[in-house]
Short mmCIF file of C-alpha atoms in Angstrom, two decimals:
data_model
loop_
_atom_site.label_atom_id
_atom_site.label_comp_id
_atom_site.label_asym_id
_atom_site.label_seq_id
_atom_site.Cartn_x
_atom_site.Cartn_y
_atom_site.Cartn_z
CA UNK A 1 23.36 -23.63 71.41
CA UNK A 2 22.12 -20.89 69.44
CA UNK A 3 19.77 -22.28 66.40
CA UNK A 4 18.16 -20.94 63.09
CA UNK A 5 15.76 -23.67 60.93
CA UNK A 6 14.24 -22.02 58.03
CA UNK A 7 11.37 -24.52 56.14
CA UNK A 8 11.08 -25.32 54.05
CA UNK A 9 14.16 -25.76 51.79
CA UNK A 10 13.26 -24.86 48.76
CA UNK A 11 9.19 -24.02 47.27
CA UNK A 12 7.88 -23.20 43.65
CA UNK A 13 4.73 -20.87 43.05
CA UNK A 14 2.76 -19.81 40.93
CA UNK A 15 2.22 -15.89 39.86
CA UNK A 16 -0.13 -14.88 42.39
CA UNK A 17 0.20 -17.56 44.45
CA UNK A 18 0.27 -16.50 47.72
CA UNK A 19 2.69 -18.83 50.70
CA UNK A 20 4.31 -18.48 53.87
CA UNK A 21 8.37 -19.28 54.74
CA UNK A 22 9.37 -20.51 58.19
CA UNK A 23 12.04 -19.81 60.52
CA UNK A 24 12.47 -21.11 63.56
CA UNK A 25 14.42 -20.03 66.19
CA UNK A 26 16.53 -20.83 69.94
CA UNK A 27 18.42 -18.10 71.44
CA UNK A 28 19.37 -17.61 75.20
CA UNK A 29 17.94 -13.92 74.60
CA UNK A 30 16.86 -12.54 71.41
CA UNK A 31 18.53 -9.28 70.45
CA UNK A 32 16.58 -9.13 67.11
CA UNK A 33 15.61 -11.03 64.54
CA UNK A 34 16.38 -10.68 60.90
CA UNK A 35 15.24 -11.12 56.90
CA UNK A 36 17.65 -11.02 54.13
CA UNK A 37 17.22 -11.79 50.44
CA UNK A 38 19.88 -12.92 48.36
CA UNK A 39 19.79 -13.57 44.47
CA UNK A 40 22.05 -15.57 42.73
CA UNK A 41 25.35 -14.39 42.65
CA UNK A 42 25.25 -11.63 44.83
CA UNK A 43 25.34 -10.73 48.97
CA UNK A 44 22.26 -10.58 50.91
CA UNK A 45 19.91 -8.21 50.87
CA UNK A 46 18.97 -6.66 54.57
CA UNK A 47 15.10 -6.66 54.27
CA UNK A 48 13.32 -6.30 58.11
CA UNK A 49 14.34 -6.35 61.61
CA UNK A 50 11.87 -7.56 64.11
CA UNK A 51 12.59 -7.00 68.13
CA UNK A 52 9.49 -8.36 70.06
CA UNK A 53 7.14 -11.14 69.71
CA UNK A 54 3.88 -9.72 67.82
CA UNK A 55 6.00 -7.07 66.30
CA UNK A 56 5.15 -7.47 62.38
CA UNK A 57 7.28 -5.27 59.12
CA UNK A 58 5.99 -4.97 55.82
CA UNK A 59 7.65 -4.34 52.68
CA UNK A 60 6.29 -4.63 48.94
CA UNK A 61 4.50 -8.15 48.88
CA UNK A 62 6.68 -9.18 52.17
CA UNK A 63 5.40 -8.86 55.43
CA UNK A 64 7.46 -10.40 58.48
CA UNK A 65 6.20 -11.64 61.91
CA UNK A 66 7.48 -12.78 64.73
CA UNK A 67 6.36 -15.09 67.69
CA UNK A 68 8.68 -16.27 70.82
CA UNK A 69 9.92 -19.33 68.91
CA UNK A 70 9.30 -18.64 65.25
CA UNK A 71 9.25 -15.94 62.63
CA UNK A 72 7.36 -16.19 59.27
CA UNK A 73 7.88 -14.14 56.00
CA UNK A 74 4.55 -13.81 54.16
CA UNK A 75 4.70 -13.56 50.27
CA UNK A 76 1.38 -12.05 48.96
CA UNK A 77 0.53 -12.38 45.28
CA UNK A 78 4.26 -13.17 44.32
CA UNK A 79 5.97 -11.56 41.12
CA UNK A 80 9.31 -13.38 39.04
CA UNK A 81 11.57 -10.74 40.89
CA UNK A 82 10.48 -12.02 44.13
CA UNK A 83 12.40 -15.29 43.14
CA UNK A 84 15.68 -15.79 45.36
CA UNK A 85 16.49 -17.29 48.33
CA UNK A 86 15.43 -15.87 51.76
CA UNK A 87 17.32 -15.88 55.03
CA UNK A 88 16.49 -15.85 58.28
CA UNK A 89 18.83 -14.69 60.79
CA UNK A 90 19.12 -13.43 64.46
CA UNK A 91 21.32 -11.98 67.02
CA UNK A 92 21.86 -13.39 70.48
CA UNK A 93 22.00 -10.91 73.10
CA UNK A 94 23.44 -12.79 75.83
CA UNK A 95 26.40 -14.74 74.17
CA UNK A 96 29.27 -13.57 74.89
CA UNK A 97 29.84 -14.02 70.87
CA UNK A 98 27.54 -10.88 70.04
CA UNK A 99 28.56 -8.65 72.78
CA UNK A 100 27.59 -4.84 70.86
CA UNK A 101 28.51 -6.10 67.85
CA UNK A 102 26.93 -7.31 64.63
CA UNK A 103 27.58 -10.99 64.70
CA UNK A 104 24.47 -12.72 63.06
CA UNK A 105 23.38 -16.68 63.37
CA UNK A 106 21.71 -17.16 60.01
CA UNK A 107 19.45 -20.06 58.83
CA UNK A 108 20.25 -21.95 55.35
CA UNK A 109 17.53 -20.24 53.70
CA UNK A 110 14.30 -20.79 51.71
CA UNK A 111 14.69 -20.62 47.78
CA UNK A 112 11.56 -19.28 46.11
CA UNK A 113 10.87 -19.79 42.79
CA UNK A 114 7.81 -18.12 41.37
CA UNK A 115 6.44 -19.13 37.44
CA UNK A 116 4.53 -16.47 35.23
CA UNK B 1 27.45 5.79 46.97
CA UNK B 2 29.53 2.76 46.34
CA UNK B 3 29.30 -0.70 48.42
CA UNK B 4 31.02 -2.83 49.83
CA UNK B 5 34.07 -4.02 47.33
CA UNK B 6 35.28 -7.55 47.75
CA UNK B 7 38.52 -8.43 45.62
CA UNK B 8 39.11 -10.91 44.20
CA UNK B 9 35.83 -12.20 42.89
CA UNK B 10 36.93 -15.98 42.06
CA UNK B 11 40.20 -17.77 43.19
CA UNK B 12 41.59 -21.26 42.65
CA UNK B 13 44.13 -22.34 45.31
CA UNK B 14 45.63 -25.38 45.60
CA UNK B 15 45.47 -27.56 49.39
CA UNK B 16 47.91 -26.06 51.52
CA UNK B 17 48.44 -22.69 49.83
CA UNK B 18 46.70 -19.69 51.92
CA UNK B 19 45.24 -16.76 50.60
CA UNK B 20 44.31 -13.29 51.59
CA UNK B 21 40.60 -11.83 50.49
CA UNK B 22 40.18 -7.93 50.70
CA UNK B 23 37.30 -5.96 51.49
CA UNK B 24 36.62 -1.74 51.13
CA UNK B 25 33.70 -1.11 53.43
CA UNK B 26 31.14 1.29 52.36
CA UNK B 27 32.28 4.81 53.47
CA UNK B 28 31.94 5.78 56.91
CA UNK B 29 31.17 2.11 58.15
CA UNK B 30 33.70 1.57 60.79
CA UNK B 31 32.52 -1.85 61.27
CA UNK B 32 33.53 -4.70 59.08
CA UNK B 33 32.49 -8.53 59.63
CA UNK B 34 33.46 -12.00 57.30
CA UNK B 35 31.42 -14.81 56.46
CA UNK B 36 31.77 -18.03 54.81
CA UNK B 37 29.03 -19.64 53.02
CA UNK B 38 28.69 -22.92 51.39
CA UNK B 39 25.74 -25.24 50.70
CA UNK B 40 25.95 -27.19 53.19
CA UNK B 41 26.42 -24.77 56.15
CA UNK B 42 24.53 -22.13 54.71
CA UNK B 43 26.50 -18.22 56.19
CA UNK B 44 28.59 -18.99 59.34
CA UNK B 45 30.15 -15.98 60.86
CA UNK B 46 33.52 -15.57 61.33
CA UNK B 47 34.72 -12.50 62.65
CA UNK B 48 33.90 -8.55 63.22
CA UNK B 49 36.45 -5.71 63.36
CA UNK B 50 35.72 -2.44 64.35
CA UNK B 51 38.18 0.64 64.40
CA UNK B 52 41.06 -1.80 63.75
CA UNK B 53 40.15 -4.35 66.94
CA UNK B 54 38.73 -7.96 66.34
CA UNK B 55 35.49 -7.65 68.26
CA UNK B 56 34.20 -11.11 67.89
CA UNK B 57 35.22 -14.49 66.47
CA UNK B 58 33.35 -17.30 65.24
CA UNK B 59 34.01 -20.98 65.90
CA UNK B 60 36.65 -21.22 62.87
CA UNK B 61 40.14 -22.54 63.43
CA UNK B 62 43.06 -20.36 64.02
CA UNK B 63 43.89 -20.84 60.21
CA UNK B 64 41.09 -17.92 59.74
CA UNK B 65 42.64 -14.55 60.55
CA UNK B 66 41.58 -11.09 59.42
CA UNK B 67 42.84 -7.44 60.40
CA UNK B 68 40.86 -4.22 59.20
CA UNK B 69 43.50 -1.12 58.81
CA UNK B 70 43.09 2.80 59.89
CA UNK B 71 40.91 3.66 56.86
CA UNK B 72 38.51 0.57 58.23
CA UNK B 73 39.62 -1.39 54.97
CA UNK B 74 39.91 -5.14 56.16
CA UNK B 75 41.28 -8.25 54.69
CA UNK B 76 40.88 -12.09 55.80
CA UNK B 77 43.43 -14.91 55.49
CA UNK B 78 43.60 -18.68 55.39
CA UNK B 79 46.67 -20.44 55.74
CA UNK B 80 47.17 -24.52 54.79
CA UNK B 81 44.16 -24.62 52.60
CA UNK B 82 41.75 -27.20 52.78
CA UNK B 83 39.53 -29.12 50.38
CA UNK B 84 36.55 -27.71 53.01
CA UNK B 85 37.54 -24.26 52.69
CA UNK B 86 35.89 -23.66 48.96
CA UNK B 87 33.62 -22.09 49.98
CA UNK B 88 32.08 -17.93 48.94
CA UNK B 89 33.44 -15.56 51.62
CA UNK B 90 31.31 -12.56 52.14
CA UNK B 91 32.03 -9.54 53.79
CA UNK B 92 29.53 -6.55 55.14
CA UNK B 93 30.05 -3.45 56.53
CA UNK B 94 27.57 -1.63 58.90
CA UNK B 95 27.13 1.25 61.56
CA UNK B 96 27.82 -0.25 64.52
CA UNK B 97 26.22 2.41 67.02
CA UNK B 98 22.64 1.84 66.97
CA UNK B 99 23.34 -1.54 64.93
CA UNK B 100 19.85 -2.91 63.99
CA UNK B 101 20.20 -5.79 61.99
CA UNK B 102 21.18 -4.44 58.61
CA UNK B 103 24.68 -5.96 57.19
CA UNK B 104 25.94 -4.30 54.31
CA UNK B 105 27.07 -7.51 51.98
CA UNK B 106 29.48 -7.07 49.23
CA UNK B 107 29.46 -10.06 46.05
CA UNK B 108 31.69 -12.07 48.06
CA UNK B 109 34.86 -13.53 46.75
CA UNK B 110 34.43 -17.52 45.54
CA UNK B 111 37.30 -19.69 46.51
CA UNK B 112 37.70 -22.78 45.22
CA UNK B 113 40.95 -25.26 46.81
CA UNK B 114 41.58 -28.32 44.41
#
C-alpha cells in the first residue's frame, strides 16, 4: 500500500535557525514526488516537484531532495513567513488509482513554527 | 487571474442530512479533483474529473459523489451525514496534459455534522 510519513509532526525554531523536515516514502513506482505549503486557513501551496532520486529544487530558503525512499525539505536561515505546515506528497505511477491523472497520496505534514 | 472558488466556506449539517459543495476551477483547467482533510487523516483524495468524466476515485464510500459540468465547474455530494464527515473539503484544479505535480487548491469549504 502506497505510504507518505512526514517527521516530524510538528518543530519550533528560532530566526535563523537552520533544520531539515522528513518525508518518507513507499510507492510501487514513483511518478513524482511533491512539496506543498499550507498556512492556516487556506489550500496548499504547490512548492517543488522532484522526479528522480538525487534530483534536488530550490526555492527562497527551501531546497528539496530526494533519495529512493525519502525526500527532505531543507529550511536555511528561516524567516516568521516561513511558518506553516509543510506537505509531502507523491504520485504512484503504477496504481491503477493514478492512471494520467492528478491523484496525489499526501503525508500529514510538518508544522513549522519559527520565533523572531 | 482568479482561483479556484469553493462555496460555501463553512456549513453545519446535522447527521443524516447530505450536502452538496461547489467548486469554479481556475479558467482553462479542465481538470478538477476533491479532497477531504481532517487532523487525523491529514488530505485523502477522493476523486478527479476531467472534461465531465470521473477519472479516478479514492477509497471513500459510495455516499461521496461528485460530477464536474461542460464549463468544467464541479460540485461534490454527501448523502446520510456522518459525525466523521466534519471534516475541510478542498478542491484543486490543474492542467492535466503535462500534469507535474502542481494542484491548484481553493480555501476549501469546512463542514461541520453535529
Amino acid at each position: 500500500e502506497d505510504q507518505v510519513t512526514q517527521s516530524p509532526e510538528a518543530l519550533r525554531l528560532q530566526e535563523g535557525e537552520s533544520s531539515s523536515l522528513n518525508c518518507s516514502y513507499t510507492v510501487s513506482g514513483l511518478r513524482g514526488l511533491f512539496w506543498y505549503r499550507q498556512d492556516p486557513g487556506k489550500g496548499p501551496e504547490f512548492l517543488f516537484t522532484l522526479y528522480s532520486a538525487g534530483e534536488e529544487k530550490e526555492k527562497e530558503r527551501l531546497k528539496a531532495t530526494l533519495t529512493k525512499k525519502e525526500s527532505f525539505l531543507h529550511i536555511t536561515a528561516p524567516k516568521p513567513e516561513d511558518s506553516a505546515t509543510y506537505l509531502c506528497a507523491v504520485q504512484d505511477g503504477l496504481s491503477s488509482l493514478n492512471q494520467a491523472g492528478t491523484a496525489l497520496i499526501f503525508g500529514k505534514g510538518t508544522t513549522l513554527s519559527v520565533s523572531s | 487571474k482568479a482561483g479556484v472558488t469553493q462555496t460555501p466556506r463553512y456549513l453545519i449539517k446535522t447527521r443524516g442530512q447530505q450536502v452538496t459543495l461547489s467548486c469554479s476551477p481556475i479558467s482553462g483547467h479542465r481538470s478538477v479533483s476533491w479532497y477531504q482533510q481532517t487532523p487525523g487523516q491529514g488530505l485523502q483524495f477522493l476523486f478527479e474529473y476531467f472534461s465531465e468524466t470521473q477519472r479516478n476515485k479514492g477509497n471513500f464510500p459510495g455516499r461521496f459523489s461528485g460530477r464536474q459540468f461542460s464549463n468544467s465547474r464541479s460540485e461534490m455530494n454527501v448523502s446520510t451525514l456522518e459525525l466523521g464527515d466534519s471534516a475541510l473539503y478542498l478542491c484543486a484544479s490543474s492542467f492535466l496534459q503535462g500534469f507535474a505535480g502542481e494542484l491548484f487548491f481553493g480555501e476549501g469549504s469546512r463542514l461541520t455534522v453535529l
